[in-house]
Short mmCIF file of N, CA and C in Angstrom, two decimals:
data_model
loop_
_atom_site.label_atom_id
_atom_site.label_comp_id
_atom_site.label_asym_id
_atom_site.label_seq_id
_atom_site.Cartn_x
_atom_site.Cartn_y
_atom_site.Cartn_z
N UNK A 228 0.85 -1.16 0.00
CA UNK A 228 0.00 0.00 0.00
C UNK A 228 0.90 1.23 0.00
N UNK A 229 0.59 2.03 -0.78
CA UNK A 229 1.27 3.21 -0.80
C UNK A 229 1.01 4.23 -0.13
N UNK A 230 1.32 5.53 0.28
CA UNK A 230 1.45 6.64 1.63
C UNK A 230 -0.37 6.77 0.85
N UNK A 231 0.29 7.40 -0.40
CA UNK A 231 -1.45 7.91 -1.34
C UNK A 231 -2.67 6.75 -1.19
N UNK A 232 -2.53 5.88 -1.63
CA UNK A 232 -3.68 4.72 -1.09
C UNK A 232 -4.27 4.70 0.41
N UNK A 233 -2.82 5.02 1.58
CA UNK A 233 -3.41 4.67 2.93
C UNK A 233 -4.04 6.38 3.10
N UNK A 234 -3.33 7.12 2.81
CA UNK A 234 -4.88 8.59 2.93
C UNK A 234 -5.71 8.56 2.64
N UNK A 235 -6.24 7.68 1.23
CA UNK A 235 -7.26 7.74 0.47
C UNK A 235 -8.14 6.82 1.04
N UNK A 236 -7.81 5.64 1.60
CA UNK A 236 -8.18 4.73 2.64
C UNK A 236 -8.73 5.60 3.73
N UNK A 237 -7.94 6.11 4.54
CA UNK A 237 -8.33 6.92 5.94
C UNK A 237 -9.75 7.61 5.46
N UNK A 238 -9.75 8.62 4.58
CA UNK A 238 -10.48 9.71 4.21
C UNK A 238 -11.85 8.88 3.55
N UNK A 239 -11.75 7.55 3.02
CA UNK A 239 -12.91 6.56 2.35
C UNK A 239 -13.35 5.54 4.00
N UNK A 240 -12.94 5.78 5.00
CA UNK A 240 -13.26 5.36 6.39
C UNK A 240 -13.93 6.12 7.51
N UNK A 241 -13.33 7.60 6.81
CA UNK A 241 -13.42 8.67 7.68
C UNK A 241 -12.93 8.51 8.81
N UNK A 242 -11.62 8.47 8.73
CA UNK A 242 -10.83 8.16 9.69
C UNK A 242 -10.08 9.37 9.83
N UNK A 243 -9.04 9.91 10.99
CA UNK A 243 -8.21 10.80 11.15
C UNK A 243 -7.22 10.13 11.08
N UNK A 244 -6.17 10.14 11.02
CA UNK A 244 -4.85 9.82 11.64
C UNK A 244 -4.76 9.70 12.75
N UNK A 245 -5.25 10.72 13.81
CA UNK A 245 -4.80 10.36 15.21
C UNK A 245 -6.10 9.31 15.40
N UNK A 246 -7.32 9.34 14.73
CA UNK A 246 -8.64 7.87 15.46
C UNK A 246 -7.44 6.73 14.61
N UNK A 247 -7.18 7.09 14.09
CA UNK A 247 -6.52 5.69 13.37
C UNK A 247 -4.85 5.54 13.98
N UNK A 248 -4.39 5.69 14.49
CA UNK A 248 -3.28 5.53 15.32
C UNK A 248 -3.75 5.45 16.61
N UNK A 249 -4.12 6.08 17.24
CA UNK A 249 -4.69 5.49 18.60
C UNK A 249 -5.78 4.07 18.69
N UNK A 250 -6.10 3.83 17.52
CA UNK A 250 -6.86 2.39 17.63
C UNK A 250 -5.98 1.13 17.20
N UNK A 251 -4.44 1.48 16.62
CA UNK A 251 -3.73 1.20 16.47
C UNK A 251 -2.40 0.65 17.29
N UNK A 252 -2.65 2.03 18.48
CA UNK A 252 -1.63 2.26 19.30
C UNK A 252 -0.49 2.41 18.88
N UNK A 253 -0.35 3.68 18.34
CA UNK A 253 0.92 4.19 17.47
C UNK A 253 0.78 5.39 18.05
N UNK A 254 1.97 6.06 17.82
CA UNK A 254 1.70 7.53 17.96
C UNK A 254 1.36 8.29 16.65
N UNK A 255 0.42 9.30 16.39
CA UNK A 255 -0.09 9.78 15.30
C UNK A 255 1.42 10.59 14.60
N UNK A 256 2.31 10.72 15.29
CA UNK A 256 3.83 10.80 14.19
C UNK A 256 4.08 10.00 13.61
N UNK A 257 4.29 9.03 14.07
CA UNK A 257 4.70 7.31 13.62
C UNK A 257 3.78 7.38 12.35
N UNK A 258 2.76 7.59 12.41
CA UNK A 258 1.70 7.12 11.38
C UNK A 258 1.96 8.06 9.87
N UNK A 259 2.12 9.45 10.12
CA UNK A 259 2.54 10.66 9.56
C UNK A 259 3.37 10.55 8.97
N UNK A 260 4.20 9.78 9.32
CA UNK A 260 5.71 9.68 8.93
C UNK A 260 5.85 8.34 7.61
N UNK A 261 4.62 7.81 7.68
CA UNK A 261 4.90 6.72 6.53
C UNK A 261 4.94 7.27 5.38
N UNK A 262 6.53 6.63 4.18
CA UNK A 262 6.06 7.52 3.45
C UNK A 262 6.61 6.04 1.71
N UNK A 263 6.87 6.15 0.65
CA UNK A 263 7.01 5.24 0.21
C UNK A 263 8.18 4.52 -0.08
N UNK A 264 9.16 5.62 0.77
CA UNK A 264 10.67 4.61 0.10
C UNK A 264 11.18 4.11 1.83
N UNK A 265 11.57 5.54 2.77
CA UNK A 265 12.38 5.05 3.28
C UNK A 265 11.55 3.94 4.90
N UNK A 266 10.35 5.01 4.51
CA UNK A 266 9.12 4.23 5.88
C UNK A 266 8.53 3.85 5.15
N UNK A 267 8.10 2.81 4.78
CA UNK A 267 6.86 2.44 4.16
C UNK A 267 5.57 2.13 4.63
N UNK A 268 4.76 2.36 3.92
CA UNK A 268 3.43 1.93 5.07
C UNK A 268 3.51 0.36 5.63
N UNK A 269 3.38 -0.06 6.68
CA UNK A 269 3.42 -1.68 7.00
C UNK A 269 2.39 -2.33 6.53
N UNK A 270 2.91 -4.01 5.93
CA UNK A 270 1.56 -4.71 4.95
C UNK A 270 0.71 -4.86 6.22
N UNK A 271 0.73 -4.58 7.26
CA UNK A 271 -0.53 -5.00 8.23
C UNK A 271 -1.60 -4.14 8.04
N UNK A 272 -1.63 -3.46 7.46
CA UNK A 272 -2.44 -2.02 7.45
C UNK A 272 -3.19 -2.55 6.47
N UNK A 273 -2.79 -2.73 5.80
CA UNK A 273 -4.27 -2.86 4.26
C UNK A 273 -5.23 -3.73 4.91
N UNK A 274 -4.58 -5.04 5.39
CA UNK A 274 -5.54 -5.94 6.26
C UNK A 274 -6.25 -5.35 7.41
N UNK A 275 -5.93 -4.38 8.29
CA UNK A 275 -6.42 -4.15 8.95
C UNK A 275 -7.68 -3.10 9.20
N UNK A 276 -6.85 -2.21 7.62
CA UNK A 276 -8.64 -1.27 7.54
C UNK A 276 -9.36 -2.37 6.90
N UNK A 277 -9.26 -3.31 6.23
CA UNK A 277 -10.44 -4.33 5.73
C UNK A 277 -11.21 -5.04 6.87
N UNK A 278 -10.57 -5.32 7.05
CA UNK A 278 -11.31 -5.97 8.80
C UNK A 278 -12.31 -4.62 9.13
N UNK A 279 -11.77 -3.90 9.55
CA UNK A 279 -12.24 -2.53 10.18
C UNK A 279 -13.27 -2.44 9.52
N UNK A 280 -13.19 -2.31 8.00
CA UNK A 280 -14.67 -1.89 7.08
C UNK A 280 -15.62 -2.85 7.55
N UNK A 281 -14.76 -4.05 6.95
CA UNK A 281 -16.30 -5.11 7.53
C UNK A 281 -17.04 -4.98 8.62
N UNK A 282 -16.30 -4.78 9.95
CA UNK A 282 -16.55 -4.53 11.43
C UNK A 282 -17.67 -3.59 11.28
N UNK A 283 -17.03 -2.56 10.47
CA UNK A 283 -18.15 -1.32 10.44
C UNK A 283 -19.60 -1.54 10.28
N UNK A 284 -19.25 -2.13 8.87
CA UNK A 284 -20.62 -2.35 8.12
C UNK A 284 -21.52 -3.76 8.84
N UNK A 285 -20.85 -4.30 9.66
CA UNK A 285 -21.43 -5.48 9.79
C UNK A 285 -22.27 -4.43 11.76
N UNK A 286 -21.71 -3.90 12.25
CA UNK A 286 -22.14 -2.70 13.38
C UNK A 286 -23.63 -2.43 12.81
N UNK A 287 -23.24 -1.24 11.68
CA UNK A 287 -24.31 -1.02 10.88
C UNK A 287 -25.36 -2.05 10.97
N UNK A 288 -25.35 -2.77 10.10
CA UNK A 288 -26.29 -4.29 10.13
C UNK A 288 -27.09 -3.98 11.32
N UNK A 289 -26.16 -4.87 11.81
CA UNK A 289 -26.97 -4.88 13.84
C UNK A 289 -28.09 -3.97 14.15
N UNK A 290 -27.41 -2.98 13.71
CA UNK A 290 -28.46 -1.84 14.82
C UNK A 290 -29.34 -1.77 13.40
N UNK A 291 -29.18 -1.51 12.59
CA UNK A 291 -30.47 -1.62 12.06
C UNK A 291 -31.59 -2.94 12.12
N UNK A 292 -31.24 -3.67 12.04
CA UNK A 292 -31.90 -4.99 12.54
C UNK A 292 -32.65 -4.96 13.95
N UNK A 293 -31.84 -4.50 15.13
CA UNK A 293 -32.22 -4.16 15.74
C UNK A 293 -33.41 -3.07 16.21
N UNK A 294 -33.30 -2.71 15.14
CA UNK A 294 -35.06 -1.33 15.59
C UNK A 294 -35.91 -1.92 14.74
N UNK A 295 -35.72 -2.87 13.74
CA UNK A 295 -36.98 -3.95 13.55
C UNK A 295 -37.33 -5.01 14.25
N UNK A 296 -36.65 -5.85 15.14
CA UNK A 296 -37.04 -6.61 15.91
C UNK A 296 -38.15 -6.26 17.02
N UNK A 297 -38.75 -5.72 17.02
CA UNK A 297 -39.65 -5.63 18.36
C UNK A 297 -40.80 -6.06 17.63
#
């Protein structure tokens, strides 16, 4: 994943940098600082906003389901 993909990621999550480093447990420099040659973004990251999306959308689900059940 490239620096441009993981912003474009953040910003398609609506994520900040610092919600997304603190759920991370990074410091929001650390995160800032990825860039494509000498930091690169880590391959854990692509996997991990995917998870995250699903998580999201599958949240979503729930509660809507939930105010039809009664």
């Amino acid at each position: 994943m490239t620096k441009q993909e993981f912003v474009t990621k953040l910003k398609d999550l609506n994520l900040s940098v610092a919600d997304f480093a603190e759920m991370v447990g990074l410091h929001p420099a650390s995160v800032r600082s990825f860039n494509d040659e000498k930091r690169p973004v880590p391959d854990w990251i692509d996997s991990w906003m995917k998870n995250y999306e699903k998580a999201r959308a599958l949240d979503e689900l729930l509660a809507l389901i939930e105010k039809f059940k009664k």
